[in-house]
Short mmCIF file of C-alpha atoms in Angstrom, two decimals:
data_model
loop_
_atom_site.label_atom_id
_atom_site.label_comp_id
_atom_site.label_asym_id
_atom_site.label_seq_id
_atom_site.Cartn_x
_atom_site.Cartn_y
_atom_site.Cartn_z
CA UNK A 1 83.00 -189.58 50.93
CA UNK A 2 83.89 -191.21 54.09
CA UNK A 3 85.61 -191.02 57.51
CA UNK A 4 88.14 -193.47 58.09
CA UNK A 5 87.88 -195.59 60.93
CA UNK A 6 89.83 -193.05 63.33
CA UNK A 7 89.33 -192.23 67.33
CA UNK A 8 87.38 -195.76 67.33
CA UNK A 9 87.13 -195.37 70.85
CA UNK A 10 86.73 -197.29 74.09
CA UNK A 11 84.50 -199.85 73.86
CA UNK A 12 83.62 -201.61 77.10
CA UNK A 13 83.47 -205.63 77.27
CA UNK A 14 81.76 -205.66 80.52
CA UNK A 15 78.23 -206.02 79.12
CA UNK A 16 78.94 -209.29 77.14
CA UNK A 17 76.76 -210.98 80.05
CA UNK A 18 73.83 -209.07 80.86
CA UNK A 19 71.03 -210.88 79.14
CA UNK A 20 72.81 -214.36 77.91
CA UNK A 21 69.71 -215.34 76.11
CA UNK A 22 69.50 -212.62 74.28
CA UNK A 23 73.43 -212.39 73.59
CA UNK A 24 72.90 -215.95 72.07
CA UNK A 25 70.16 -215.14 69.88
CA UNK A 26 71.88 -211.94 69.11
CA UNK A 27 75.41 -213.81 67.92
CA UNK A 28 73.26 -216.59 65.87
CA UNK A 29 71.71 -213.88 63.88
CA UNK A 30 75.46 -212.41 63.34
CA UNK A 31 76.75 -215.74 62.56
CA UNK A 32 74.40 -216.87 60.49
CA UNK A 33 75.17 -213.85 58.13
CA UNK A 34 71.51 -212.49 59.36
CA UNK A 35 70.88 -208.42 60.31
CA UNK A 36 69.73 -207.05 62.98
CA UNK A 37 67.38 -205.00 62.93
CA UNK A 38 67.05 -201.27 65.30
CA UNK A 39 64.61 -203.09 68.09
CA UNK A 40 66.65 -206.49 68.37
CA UNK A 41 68.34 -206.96 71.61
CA UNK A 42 71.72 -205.68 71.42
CA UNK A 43 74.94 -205.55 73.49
CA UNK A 44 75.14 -202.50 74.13
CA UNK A 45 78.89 -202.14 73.65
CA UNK A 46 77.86 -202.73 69.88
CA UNK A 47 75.15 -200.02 69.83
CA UNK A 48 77.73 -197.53 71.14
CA UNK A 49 80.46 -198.67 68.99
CA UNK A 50 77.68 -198.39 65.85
CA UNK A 51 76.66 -195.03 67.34
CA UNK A 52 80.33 -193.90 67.05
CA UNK A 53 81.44 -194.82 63.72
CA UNK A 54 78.30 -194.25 61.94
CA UNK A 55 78.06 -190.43 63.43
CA UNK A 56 81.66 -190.17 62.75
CA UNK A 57 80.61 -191.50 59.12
CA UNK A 58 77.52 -189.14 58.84
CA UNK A 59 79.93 -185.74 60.06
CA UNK A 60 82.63 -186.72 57.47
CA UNK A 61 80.20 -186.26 55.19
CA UNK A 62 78.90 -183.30 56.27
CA UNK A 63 82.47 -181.45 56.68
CA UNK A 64 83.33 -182.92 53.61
CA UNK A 65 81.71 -180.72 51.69
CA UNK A 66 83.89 -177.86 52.71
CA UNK A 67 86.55 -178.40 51.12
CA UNK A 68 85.01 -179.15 47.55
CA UNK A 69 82.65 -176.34 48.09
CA UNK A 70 85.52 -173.91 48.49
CA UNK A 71 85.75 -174.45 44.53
CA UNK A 72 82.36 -174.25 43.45
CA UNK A 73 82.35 -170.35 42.46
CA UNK A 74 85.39 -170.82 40.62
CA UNK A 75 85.10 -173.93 38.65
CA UNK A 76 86.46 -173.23 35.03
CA UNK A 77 83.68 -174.27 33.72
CA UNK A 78 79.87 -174.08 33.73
CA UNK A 79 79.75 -178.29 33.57
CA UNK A 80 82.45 -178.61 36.24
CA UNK A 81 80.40 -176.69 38.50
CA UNK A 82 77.34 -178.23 37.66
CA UNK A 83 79.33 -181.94 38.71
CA UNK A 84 80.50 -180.13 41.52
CA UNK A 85 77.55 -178.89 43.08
CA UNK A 86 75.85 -181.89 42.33
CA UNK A 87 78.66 -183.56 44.13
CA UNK A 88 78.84 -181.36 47.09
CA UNK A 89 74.98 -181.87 47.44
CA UNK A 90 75.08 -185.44 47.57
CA UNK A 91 77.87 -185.51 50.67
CA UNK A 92 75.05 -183.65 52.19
CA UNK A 93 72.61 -186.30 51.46
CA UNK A 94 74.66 -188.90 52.47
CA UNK A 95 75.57 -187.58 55.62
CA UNK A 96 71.67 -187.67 56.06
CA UNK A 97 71.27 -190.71 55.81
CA UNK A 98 73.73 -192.02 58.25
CA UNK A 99 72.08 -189.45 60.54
CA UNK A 100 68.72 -191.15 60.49
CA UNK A 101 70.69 -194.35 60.28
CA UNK A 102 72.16 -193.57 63.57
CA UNK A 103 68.84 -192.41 65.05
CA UNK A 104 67.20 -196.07 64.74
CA UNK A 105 70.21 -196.49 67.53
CA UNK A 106 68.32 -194.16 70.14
CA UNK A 107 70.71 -191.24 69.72
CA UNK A 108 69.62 -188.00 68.18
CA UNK A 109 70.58 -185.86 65.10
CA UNK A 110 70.81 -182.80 67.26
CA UNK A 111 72.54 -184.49 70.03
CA UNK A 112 75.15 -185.63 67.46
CA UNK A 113 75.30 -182.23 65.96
CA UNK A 114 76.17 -180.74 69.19
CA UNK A 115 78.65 -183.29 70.23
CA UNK A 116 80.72 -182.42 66.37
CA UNK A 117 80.40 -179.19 67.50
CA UNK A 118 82.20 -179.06 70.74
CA UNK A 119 84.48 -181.49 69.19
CA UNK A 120 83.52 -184.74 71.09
CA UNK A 121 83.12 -186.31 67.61
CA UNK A 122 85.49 -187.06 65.14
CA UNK A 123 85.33 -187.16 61.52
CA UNK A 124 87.73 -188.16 58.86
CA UNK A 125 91.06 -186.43 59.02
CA UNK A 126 91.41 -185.90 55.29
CA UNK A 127 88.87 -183.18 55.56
CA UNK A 128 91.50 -180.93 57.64
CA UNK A 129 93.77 -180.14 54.84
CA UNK A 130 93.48 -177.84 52.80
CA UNK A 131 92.54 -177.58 48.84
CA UNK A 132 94.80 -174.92 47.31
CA UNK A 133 94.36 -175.52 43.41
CA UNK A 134 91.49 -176.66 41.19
CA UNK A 135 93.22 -180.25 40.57
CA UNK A 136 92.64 -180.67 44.23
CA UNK A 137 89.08 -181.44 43.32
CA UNK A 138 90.17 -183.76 41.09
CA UNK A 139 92.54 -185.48 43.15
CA UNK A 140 89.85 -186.12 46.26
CA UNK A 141 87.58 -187.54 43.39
CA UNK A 142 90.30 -190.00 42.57
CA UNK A 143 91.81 -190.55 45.45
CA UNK A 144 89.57 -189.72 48.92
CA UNK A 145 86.64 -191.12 47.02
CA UNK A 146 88.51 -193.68 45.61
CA UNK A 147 89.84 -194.85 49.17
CA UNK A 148 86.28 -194.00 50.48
CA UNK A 149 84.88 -196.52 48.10
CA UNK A 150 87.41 -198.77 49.10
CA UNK A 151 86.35 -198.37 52.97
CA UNK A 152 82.45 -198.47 52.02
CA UNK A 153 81.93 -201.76 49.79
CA UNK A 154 82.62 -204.30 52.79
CA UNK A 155 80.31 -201.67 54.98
CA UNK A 156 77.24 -202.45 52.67
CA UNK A 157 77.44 -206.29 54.18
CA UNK A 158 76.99 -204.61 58.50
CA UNK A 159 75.61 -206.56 60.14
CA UNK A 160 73.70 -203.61 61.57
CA UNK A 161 70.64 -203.55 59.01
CA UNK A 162 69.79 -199.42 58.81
CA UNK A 163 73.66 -198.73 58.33
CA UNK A 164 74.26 -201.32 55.66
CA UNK A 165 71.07 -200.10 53.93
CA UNK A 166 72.57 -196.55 53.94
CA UNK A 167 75.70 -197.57 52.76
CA UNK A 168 74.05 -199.26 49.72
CA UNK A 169 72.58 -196.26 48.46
CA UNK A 170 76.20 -194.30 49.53
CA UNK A 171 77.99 -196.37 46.95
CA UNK A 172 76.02 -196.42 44.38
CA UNK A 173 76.39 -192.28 44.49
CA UNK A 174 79.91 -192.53 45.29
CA UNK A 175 81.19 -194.02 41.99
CA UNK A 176 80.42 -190.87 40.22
CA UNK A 177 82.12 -188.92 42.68
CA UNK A 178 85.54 -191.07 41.77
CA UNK A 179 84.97 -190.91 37.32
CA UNK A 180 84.64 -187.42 37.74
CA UNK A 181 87.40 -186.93 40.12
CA UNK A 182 89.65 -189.26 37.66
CA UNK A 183 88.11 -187.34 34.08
CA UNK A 184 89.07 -183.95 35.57
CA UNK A 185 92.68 -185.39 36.69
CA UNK A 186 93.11 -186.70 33.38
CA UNK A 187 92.21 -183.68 31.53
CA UNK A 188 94.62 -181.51 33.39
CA UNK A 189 97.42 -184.35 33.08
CA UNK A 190 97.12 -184.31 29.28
CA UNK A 191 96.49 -180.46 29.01
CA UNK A 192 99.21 -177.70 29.42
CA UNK A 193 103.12 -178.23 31.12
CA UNK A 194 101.47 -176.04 33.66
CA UNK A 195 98.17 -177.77 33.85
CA UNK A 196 100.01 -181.35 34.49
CA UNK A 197 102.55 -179.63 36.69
CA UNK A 198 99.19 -178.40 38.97
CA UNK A 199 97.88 -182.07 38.58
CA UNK A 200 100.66 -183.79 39.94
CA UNK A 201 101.38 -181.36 42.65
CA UNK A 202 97.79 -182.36 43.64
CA UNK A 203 98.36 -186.26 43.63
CA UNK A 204 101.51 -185.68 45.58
CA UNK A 205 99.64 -183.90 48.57
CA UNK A 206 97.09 -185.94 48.53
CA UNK A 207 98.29 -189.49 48.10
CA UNK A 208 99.46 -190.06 52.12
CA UNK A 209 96.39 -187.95 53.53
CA UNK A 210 94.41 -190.77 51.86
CA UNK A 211 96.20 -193.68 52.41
CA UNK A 212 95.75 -192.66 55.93
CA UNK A 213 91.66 -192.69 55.70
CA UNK A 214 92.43 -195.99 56.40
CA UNK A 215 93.16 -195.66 59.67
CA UNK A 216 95.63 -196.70 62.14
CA UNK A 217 97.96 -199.97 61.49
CA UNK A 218 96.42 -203.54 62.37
CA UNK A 219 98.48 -203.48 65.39
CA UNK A 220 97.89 -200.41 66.36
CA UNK A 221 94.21 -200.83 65.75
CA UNK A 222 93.26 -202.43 69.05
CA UNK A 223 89.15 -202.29 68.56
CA UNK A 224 89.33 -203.71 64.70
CA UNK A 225 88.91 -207.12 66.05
CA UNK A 226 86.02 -206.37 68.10
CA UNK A 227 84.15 -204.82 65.02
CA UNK A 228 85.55 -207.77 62.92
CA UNK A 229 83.48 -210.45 65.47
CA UNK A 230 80.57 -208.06 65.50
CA UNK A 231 80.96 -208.04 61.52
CA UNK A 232 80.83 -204.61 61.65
CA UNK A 233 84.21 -204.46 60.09
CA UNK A 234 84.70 -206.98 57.58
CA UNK A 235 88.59 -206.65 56.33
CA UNK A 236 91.68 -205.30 58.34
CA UNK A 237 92.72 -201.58 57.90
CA UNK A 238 95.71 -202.96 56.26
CA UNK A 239 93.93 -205.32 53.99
CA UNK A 240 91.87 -202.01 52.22
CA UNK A 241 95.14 -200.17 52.60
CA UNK A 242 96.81 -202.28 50.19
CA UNK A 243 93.86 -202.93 48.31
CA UNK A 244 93.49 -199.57 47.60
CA UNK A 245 97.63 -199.19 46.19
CA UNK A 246 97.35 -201.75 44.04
CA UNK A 247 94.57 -200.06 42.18
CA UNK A 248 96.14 -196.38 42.21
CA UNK A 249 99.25 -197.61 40.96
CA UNK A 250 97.67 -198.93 37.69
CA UNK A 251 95.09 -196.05 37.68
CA UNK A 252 97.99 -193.18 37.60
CA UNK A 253 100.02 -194.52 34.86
CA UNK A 254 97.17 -194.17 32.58
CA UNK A 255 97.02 -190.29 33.76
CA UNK A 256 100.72 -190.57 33.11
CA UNK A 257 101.58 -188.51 36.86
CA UNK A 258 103.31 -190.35 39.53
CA UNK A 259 102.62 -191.28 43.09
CA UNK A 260 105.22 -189.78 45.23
CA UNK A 261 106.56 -192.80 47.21
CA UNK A 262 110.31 -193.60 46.08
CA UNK A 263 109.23 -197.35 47.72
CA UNK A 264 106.56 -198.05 45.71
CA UNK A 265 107.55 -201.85 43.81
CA UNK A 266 105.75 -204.82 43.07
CA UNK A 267 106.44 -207.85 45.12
CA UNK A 268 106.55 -210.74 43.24
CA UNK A 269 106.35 -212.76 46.21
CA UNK A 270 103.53 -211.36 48.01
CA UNK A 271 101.60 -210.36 44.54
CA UNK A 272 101.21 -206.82 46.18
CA UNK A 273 102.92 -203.45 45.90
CA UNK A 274 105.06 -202.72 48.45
CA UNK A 275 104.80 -199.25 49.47
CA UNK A 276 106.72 -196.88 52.21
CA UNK A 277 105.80 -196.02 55.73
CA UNK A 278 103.14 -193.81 56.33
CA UNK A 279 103.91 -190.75 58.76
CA UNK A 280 101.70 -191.72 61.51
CA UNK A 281 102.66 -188.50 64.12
CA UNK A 282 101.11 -186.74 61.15
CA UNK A 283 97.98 -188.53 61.47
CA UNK A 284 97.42 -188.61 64.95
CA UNK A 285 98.65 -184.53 65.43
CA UNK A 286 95.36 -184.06 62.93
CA UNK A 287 93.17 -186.56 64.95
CA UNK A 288 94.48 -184.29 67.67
CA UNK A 289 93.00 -181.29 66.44
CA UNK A 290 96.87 -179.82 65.03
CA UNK A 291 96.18 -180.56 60.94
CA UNK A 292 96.31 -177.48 58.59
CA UNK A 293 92.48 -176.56 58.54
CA UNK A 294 90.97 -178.39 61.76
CA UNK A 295 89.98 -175.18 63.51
CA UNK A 296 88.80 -173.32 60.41
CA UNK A 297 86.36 -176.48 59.41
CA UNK A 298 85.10 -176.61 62.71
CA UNK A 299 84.03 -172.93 63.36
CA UNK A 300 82.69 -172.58 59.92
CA UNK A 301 80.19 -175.99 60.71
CA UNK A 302 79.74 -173.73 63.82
CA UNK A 303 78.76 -170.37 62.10
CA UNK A 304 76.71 -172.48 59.35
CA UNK A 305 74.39 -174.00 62.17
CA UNK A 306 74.06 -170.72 64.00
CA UNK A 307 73.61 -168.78 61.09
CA UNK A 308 70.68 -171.01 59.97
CA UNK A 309 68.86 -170.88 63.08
CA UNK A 310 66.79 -168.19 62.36
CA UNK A 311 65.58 -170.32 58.99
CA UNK A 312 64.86 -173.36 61.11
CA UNK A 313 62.88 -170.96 63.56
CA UNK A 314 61.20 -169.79 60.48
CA UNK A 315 59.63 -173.38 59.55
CA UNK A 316 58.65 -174.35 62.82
CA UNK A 317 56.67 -170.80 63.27
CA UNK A 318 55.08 -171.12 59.80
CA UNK A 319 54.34 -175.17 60.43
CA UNK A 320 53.16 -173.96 64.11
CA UNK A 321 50.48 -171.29 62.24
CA UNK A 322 49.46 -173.45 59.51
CA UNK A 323 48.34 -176.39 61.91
CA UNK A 324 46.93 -173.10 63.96
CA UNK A 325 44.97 -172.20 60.98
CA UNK A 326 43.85 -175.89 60.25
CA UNK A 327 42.34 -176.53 63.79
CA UNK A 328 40.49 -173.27 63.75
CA UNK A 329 38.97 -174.51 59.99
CA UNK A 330 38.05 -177.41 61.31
CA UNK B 1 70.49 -195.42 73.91
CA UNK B 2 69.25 -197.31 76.73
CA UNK B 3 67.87 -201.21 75.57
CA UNK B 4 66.54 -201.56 79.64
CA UNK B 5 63.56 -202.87 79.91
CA UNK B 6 62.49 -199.24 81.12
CA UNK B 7 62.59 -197.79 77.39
CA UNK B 8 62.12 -200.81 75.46
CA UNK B 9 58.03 -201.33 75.76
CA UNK B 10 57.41 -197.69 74.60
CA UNK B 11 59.52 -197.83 71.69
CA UNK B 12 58.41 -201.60 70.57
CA UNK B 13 55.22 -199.37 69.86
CA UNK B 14 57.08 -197.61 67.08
CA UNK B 15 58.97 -197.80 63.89
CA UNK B 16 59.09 -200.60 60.95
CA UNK B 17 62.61 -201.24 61.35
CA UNK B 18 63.74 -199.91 57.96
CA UNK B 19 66.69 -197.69 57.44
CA UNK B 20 65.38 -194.81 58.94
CA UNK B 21 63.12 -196.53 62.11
CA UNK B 22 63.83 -194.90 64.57
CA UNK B 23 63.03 -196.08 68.14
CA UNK B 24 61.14 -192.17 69.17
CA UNK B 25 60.38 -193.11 72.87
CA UNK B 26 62.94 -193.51 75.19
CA UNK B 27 65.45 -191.46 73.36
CA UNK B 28 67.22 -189.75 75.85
CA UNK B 29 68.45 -186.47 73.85
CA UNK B 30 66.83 -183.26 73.98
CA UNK B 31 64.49 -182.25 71.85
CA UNK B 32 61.83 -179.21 70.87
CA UNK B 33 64.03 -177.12 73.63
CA UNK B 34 65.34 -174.49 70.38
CA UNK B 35 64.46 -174.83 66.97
CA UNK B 36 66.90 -177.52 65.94
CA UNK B 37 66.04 -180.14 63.49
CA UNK B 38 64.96 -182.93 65.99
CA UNK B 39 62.52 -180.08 67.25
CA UNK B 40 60.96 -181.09 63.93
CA UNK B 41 59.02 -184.32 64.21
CA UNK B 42 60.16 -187.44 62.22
CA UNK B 43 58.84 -188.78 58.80
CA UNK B 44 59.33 -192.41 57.65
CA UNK B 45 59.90 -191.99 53.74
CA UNK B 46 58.47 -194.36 51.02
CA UNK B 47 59.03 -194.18 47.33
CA UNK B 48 57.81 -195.66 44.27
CA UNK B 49 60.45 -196.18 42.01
CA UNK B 50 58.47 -196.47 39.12
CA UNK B 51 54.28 -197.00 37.74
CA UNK B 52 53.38 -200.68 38.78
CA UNK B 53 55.35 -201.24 42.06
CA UNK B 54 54.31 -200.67 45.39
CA UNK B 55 55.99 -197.62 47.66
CA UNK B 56 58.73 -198.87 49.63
CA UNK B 57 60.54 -197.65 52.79
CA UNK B 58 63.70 -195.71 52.05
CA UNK B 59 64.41 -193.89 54.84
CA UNK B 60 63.47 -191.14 57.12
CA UNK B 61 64.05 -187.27 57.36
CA UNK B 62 62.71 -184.63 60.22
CA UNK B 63 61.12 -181.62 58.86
CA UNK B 64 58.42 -178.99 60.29
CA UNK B 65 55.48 -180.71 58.42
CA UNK B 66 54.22 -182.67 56.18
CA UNK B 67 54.35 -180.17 53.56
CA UNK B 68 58.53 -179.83 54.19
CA UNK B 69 58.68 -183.30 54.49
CA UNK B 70 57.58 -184.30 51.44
CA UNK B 71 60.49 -181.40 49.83
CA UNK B 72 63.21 -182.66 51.77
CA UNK B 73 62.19 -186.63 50.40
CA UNK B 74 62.61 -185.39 46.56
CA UNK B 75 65.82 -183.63 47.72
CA UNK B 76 66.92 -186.49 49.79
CA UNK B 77 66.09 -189.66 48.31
CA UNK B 78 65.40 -189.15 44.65
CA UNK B 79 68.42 -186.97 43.04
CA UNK B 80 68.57 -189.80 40.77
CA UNK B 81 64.84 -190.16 39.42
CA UNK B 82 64.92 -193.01 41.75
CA UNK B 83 60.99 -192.32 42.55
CA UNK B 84 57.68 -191.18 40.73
CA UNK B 85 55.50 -191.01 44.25
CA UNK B 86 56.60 -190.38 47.72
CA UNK B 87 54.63 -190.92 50.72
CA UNK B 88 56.02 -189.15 54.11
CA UNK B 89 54.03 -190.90 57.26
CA UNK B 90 54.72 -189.20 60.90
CA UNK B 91 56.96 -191.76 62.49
CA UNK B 92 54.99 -191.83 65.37
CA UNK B 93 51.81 -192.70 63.53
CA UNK B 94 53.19 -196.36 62.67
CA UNK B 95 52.18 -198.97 64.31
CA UNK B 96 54.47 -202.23 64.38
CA UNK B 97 54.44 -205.52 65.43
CA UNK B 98 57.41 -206.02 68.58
CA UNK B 99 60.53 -208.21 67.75
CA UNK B 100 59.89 -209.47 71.40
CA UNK B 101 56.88 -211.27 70.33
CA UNK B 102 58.35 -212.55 67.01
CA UNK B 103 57.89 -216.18 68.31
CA UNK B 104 54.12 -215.95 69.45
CA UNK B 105 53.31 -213.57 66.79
CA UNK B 106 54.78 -215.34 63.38
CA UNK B 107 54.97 -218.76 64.71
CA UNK B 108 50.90 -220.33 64.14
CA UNK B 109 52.13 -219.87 60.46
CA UNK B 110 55.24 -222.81 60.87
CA UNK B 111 53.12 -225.73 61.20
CA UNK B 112 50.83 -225.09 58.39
CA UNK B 113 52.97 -226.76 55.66
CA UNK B 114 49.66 -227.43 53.41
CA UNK B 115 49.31 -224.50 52.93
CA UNK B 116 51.92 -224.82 50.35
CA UNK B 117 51.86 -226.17 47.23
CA UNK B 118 55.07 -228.55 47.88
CA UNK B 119 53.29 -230.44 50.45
CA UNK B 120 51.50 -232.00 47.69
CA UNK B 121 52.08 -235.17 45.81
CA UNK B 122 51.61 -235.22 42.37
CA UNK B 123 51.59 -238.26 39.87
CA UNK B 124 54.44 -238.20 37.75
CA UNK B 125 54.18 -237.17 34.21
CA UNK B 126 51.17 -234.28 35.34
CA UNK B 127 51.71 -230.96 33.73
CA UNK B 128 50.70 -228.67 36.69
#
């Protein structure tokens, strides 16, 4: 799963001529299609960027699994909580390997860690609503993943080498994460009056929150262009936006529900869907920190790292003993 | 975070530059001060995907020790049966060449063409 491009931040231009020789080697290799690599010279406007939107990327995960793991225990089934665990537990891996992918920038896990905790970092927005009915999990596997894949293809060509890497193993994962997402919808739609009727509630909440992952409007997207140069970023907000429509709208006839935009029409003339406005005070208020489950999400990643302390404590005093117990051996 | 010239010779010493490489020295974050991960040294992962290929580097994980290390690498890198072997190697136990010298370093090797078999002519009509 994956955090949209929100909160990209301020990212200062002043550095663009600190080391020209460097900078010139440094925009050959990103011109020439080349990566670079955690101990090339880099402005460091573009490690800080990086730094940003990969830890943003690597705590989506991680407070992604919340919301999906608020189902596990009552799955209806014993294989749809064996997909969902297994699920769940790969968020955790990929938010893992952003981590370490982040690291090769000079930054630390725990110093990210802290900074999601006091709420310095953002992650994706999506994960601040709330998931009231099983179909929700099969609506983020269609949709959030679905937009998330959308997001993540173009990320596996970064010109930063460690997060592109990442990324490649992220999507490969990921498609699983959709199929399932899009079996389960399609198993409710086709099921019970009452089983379709929970479906298509679930579509109908989720459809904006995800067409919002995102992020904000070209115009209103003032670093995108930035991260575009840097190749970073290699399509406009807008361009995966509508990307991502054109898909759904084929993918929900065949679950025979409907996406709830009275807009929606194909235009001929552009060969795209049209669709209507998004409701961007929504988005920011939940950027803000004013979305249904912000607080909640963020004091249970709390009480999860605090409540594991005493099992981290635990493996450094039993690692501490058993290299105790090797040197007196020896 | 820094790239000064301050904290770039200590961490040239380090890393392979693989997914997980991570520049130790000169990291300006905390560390060891509670029992947080990043107390926990760092292991460069490798895996071998399957009986005839070499290990390669996948990534890289912090744990307590080796023994940890070499759990959290099954967990985190072969869910899929993506490996058969995995090596974990202390981060700080690697030993790589510096991007700074990439010119002196690689270079001798440019003008060396015949070293290669397409510096060679060859009659035509010889099966080679």
């Amino acid at each position: 799963m994956y955090g949209a491009s929100v909160g990209e931040g301020d990212i200062g231009r002043g550095d663009l001529d600190e080391n020209p020789g460097e900078q010139g080697r440094f925009d050959a290799l990103v011109a020439s299609e080349s990566r670079i690599e955690p101990r090339d010279w880099m402005p460091e406007a573009y490690r800080k960027t990086l730094i940003r939107q990969i830890a943003q990327h690597a705590h989506s995960e991680v407070i992604g699994m919340q919301p999906e793991g608020n189902w596990i225990t009552r799955a209806p089934s014993l294989r749809r909580k064996a997909i969902l665990m297994a699920k769940v537990q790969d968020e955790a891996g990929h938010g893992l390997y952003l981590y370490s992918a982040a690291e090769t920038l000079g930054i630390s896990r725990d110093e990210m860690m802290d900074l999601l905790h006091q709420g310095k970092h953002k992650y994706s927005s999506i994960f601040n609503y709330p998931t009231l009915t099983w179909a929700d999990m099969g609506a983020i596997g269609w949709l959030v993943d679905g937009a998330a894949i959308v997001n993540q293809v173009p990320l596996c060509r970064c010109s930063y080498g460690p997060y592109a890497r990442a990324m490649i193993r992220v999507c490969k994962e990921e498609s699983f994460h959709q199929r399932q997402g899009y079996e389960n919808l399609y198993v409710l739609s086709h099921g019970t009056p009452l089983q379709k009727a929970m479906a298509q509630d679930a579509v109908n909440r989720w459809w904006w929150p995800s067409l919002m992952m995102f992020g904000p409007s070209d115009s209103d997207s003032p670093h995108s262009a930035q991260s575009m140069t840097w190749k970073i970023k290699r399509h406009s907000n807008d361009d995966l936006r509508q990307k991502f429509v054109d898909m759904c709208v084929n993918q929900v006839e065949v679950l025979e529900l409907t996406l709830p935009d009275p807009d929606l029409r194909w235009n001929t003339e552009r060969g795209h869907y049209d669709f209507g406005a998004i409701n961007w005070e929504e988005f920011h208020a939940v950027i803000r920190g004013d979305g249904p489950c912000n607080k909640e999400r963020l004091a249970h990643r709390v009480a999860a790292h605090e409540n594991g302390r005493w099992a981290r404590e635990a493996a450094a005093a039993y690692a501490a003993k058993q290299a105790a117990r090797k040197e007196t051996a020896a | 975070m820094s790239n000064d010239d301050a904290a770039a010779p200590a961490a040239a010493l380090q890393a392979a530059g693989g997914p997980g490489a991570v520049p130790v020295n000169g990291v300006p974050a905390a560390s060891g001060e509670d029992a947080g991960s990043d107390g926990w040294p760092l292991f460069e992962v490798f895996v071998r995907s399957r009986r005839g290929l070499s290990h390669n580097h996948v990534g890289s994980l912090h744990a307590a020790d080796a023994e940890m290390a070499l759990h959290s690498a099954r967990d985190v890198y072969t869910r899929r049966q993506e490996g058969v072997s995995i090596w974990v190697v202390p981060s700080t136990a690697l030993t790589a060449s510096s991007p700074d010298e990439k010119d002196a370093f690689f270079e001798p090797a440019a003008d060396k063409i015949y070293r290669h078999p397409t510096f060679y002519n060859v009659p035509g009509g010889v099966q080679m």
